XYZ file of N, CA and C in Angstrom:
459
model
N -25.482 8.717 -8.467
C -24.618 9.268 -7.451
C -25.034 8.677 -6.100
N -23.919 8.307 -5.723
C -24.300 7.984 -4.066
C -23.855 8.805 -2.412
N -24.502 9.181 -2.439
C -24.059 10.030 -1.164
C -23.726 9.118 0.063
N -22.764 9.528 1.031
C -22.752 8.783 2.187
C -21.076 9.665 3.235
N -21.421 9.662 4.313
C -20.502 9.798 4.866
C -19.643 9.034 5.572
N -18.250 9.760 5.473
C -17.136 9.343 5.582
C -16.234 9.742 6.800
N -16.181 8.946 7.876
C -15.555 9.300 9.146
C -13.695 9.008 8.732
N -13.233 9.877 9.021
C -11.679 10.284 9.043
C -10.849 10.371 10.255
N -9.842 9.378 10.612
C -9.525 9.107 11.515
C -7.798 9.874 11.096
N -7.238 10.728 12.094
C -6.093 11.567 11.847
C -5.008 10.459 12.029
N -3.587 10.529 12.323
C -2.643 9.833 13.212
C -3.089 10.644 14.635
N -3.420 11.688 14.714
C -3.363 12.130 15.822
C -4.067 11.713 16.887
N -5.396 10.760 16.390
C -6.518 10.410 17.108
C -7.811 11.544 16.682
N -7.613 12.526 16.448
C -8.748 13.287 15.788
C -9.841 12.786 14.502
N -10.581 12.786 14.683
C -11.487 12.232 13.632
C -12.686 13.476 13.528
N -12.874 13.320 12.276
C -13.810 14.484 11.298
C -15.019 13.297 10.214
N -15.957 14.015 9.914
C -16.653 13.304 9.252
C -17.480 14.411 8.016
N -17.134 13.776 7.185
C -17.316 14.170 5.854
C -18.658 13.876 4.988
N -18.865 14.619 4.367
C -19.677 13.858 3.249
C -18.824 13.683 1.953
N -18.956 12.369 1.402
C -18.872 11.616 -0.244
C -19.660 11.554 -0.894
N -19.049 12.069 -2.049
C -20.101 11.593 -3.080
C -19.438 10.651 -4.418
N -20.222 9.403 -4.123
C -19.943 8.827 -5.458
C -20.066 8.592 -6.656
N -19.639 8.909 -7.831
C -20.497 9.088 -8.938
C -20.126 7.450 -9.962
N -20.913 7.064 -10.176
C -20.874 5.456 -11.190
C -21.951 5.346 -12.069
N -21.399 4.637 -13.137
C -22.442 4.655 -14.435
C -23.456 3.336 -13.837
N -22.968 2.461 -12.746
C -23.754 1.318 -12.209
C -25.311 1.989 -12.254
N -26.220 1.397 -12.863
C -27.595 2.255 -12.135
C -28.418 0.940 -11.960
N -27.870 -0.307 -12.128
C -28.912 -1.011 -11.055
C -28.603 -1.156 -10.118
N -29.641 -0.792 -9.298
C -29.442 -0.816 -7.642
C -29.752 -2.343 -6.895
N -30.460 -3.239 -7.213
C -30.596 -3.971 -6.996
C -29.762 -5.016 -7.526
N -28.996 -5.002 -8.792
C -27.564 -5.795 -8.409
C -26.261 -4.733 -8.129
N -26.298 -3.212 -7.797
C -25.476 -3.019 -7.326
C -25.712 -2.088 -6.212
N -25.750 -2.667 -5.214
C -26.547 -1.996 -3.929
C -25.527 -1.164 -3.451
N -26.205 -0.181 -3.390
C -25.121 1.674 -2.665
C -24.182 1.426 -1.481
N -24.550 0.454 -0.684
C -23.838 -0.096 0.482
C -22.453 -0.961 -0.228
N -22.818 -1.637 -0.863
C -21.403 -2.056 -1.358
C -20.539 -1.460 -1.878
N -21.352 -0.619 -3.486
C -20.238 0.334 -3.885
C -19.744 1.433 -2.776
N -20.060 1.650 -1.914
C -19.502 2.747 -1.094
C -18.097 1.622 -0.525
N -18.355 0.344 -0.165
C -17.538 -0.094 0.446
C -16.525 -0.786 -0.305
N -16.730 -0.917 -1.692
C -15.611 -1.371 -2.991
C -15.042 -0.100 -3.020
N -15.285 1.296 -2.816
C -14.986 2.676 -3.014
C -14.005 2.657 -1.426
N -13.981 2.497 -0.633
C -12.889 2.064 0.080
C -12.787 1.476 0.097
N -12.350 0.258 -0.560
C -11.092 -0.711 -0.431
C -10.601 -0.431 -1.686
N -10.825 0.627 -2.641
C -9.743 1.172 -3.883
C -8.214 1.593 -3.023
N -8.827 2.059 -2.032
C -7.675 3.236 -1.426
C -6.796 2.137 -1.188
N -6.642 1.122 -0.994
C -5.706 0.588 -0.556
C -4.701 -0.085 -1.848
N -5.578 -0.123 -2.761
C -4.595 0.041 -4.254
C -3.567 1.128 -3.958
N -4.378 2.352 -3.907
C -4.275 3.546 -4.008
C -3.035 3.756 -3.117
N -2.496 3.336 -1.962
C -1.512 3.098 -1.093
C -0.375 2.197 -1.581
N -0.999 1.208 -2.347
C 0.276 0.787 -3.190
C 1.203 0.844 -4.108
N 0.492 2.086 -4.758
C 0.756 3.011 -5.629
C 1.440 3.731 -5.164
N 1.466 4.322 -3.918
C 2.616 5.952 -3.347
C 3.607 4.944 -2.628
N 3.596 3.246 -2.387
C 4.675 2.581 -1.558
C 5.707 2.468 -3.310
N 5.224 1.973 -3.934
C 6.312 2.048 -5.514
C 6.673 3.498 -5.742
N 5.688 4.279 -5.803
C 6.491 5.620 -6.152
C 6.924 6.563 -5.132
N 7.114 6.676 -4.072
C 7.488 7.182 -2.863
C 8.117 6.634 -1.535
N 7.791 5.337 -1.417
C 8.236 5.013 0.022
C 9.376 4.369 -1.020
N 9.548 3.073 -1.622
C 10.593 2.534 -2.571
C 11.210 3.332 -3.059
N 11.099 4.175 -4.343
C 11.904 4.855 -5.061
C 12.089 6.432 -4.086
N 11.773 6.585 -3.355
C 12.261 7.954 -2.456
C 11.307 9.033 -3.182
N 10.593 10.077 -1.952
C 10.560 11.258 -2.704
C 11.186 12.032 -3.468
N 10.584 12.831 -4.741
C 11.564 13.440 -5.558
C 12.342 12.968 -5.940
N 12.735 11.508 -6.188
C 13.434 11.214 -6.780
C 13.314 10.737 -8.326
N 14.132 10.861 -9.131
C 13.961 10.445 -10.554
C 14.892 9.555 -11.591
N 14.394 8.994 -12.386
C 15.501 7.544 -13.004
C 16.524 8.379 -13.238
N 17.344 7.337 -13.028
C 18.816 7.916 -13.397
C 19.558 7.653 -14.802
N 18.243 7.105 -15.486
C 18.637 6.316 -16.767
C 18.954 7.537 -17.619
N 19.419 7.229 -18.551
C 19.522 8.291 -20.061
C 19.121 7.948 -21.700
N 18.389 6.775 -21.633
C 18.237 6.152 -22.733
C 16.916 5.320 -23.007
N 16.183 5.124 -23.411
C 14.777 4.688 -23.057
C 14.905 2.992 -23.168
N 15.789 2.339 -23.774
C 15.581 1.439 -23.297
C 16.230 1.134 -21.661
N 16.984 1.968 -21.602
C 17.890 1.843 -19.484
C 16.487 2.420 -18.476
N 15.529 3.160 -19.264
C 14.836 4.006 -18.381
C 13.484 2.472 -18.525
N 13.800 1.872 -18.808
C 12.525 0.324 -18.970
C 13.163 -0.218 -18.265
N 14.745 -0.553 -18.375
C 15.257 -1.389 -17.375
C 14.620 -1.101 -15.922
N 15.140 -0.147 -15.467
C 15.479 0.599 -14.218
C 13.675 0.348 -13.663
N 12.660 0.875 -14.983
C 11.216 0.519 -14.302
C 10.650 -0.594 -13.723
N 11.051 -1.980 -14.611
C 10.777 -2.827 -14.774
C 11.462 -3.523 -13.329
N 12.767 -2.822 -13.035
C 13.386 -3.193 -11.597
C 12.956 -2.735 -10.243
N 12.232 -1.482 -10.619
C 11.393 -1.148 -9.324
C 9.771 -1.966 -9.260
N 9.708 -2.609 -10.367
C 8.548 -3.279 -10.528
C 8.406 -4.469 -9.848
N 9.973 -5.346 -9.878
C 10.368 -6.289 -9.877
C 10.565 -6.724 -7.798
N 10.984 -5.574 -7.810
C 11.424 -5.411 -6.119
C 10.294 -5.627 -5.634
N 9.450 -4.468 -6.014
C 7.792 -4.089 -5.405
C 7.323 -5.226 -5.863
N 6.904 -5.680 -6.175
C 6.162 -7.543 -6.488
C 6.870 -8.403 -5.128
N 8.248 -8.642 -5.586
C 8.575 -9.286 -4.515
C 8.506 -9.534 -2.976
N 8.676 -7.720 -2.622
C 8.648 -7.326 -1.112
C 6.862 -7.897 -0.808
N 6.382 -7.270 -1.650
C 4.763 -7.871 -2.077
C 4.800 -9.171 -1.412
N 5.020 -10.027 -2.321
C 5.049 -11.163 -1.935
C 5.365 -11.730 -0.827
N 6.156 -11.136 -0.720
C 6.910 -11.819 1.306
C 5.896 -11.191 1.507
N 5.014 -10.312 1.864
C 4.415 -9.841 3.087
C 3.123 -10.721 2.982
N 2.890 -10.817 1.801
C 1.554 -12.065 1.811
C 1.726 -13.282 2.103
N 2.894 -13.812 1.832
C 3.566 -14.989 2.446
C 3.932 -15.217 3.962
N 3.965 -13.913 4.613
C 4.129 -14.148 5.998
C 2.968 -13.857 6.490
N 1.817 -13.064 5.857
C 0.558 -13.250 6.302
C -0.275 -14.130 6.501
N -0.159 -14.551 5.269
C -1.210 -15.827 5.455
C -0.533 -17.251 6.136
N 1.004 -17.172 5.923
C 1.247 -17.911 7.215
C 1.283 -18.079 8.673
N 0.654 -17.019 8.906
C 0.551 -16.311 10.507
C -1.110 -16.300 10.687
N -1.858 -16.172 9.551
C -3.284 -15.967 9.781
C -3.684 -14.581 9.694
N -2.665 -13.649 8.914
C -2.989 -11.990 9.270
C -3.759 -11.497 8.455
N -4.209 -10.409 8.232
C -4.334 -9.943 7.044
C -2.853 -8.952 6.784
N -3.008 -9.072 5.237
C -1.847 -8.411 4.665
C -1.426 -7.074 4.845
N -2.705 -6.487 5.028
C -2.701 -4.815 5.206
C -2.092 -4.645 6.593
N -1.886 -5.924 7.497
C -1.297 -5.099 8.549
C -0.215 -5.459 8.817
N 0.635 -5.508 7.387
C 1.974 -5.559 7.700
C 2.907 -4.649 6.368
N 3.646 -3.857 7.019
C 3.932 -2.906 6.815
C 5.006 -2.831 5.979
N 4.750 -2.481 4.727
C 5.709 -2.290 3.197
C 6.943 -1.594 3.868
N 7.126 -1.078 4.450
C 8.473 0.080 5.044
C 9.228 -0.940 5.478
N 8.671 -1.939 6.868
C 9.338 -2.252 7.017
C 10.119 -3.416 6.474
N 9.293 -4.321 5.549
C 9.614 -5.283 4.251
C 10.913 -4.282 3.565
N 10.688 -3.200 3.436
C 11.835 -2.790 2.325
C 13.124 -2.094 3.198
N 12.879 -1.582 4.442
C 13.875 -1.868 4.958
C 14.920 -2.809 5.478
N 14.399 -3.793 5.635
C 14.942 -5.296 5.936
C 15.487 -5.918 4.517
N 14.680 -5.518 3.298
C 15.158 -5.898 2.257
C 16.434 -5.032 1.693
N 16.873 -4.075 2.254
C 17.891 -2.789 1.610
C 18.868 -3.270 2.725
N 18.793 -3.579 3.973
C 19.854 -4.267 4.999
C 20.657 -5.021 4.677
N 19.706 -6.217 3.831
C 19.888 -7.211 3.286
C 20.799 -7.658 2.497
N 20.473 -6.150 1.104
C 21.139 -6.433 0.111
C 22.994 -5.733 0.852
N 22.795 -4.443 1.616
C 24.107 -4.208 2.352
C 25.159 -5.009 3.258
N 24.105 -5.939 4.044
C 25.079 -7.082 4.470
C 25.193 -8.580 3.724
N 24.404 -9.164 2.487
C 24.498 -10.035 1.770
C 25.621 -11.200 2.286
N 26.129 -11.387 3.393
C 26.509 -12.422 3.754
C 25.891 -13.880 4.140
N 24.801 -13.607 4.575
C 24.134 -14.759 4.407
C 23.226 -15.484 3.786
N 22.105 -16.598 3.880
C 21.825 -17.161 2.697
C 20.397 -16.290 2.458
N 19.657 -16.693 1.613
C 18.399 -16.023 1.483
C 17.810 -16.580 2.550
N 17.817 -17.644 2.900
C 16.489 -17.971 3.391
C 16.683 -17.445 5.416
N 18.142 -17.318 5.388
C 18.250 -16.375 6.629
C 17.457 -14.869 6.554
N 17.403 -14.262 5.365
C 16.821 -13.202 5.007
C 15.586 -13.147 5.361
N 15.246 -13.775 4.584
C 13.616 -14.156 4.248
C 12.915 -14.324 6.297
N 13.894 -15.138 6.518
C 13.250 -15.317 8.361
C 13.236 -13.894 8.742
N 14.647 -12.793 8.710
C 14.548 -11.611 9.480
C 13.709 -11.102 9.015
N 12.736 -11.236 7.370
C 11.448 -10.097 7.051
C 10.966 -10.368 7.927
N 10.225 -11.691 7.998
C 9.388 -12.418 8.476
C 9.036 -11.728 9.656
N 10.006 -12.246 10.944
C 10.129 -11.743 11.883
C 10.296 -10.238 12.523
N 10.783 -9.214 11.464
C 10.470 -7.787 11.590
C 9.260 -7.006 11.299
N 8.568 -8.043 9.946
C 6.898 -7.980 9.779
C 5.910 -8.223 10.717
N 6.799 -9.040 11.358
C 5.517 -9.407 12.988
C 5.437 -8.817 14.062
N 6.849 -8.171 13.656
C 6.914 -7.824 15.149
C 6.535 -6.404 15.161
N 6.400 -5.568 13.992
C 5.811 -4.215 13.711
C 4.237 -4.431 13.078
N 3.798 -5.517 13.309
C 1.973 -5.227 13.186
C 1.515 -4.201 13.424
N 0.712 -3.595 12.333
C -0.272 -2.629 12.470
C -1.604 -2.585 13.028
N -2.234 -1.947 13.667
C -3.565 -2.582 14.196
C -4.650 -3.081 13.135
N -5.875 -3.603 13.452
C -6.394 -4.084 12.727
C -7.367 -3.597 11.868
N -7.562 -2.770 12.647
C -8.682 -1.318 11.800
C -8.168 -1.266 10.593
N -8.605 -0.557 9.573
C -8.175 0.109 8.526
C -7.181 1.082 8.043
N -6.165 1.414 7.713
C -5.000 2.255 8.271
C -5.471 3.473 7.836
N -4.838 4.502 8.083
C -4.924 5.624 8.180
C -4.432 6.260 6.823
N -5.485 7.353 6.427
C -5.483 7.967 5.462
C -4.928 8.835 5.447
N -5.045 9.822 6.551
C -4.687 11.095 6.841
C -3.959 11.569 7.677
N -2.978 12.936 7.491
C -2.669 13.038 8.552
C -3.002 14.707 9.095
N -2.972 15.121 10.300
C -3.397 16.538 10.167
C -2.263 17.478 9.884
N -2.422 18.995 8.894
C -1.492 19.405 8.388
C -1.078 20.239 9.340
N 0.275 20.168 9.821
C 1.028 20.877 10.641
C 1.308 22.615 10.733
């Protein structure tokens, strides 16, 4: 087990500090030093964020397939799979063409620009592809680590 604390930064600007505890079957310490796993133990969370952008920010809260048949209900998965990879992709593609890191560009607004997109479909992709681009840059997130929390109202 590794103990260590954990400073929590609100949206609000409020910050709290916690204690963690980590529990791992790792028990060499000397090839797996407590300082790292604490710090592989945050950077899970940001999996962990990509996970609630596919099932919540993309597919909407509360929302549920509309399929009725298990092979339509694979379709329909496999298409939110398909989106989320993609939007994915542009944002790493405009990152590392800019020099950013990826985390500070913002899945919302990738999938809003991508849902515009598909509503005005008059022009070519690669006109598309520029307005992500350019709506990804221009909503940078700061560089810190984003925010976990928010305080409950």
């Amino acid at each position: 087990m590794i103990e260590m604390a954990v400073v929590i930064e609100a949206a609000d600007g409020s910050r709290r500090r916690d204690p963690y505890r980590l529990i791992t079957t790792l028990l060499d310490h000397v090839t797996f030093p407590a300082d790292e796993l604490a710090a592989l133990s945050a950077q899970r969370w940001e999996s962990e964020l990509q996970f609630r952008d596919l099932k919540i920010t993309q597919r909407g809260p509360r929302a549920v397939l509309g399929s009725k048949t298990p092979v339509l209900v694979n379709q329909e998965i496999w298409a939110y799979l398909v989106t989320h990879q993609a939007i994915r992709r542009t944002i790493t593609a405009t990152a590392a063409g800019h020099g950013l890191d990826a985390d500070r560009l913002s899945f919302t607004v990738a999938l809003t620009v991508a849902r515009d997109t598909l509503i005005r479909s008059t022009a070519r992709i690669a006109t598309h592809l520029a307005e992500m681009t350019a709506s990804l840059l221009a909503n940078l997130r700061p560089p810190e680590r984003r925010l976990r929390v928010c305080p409950r109202l």
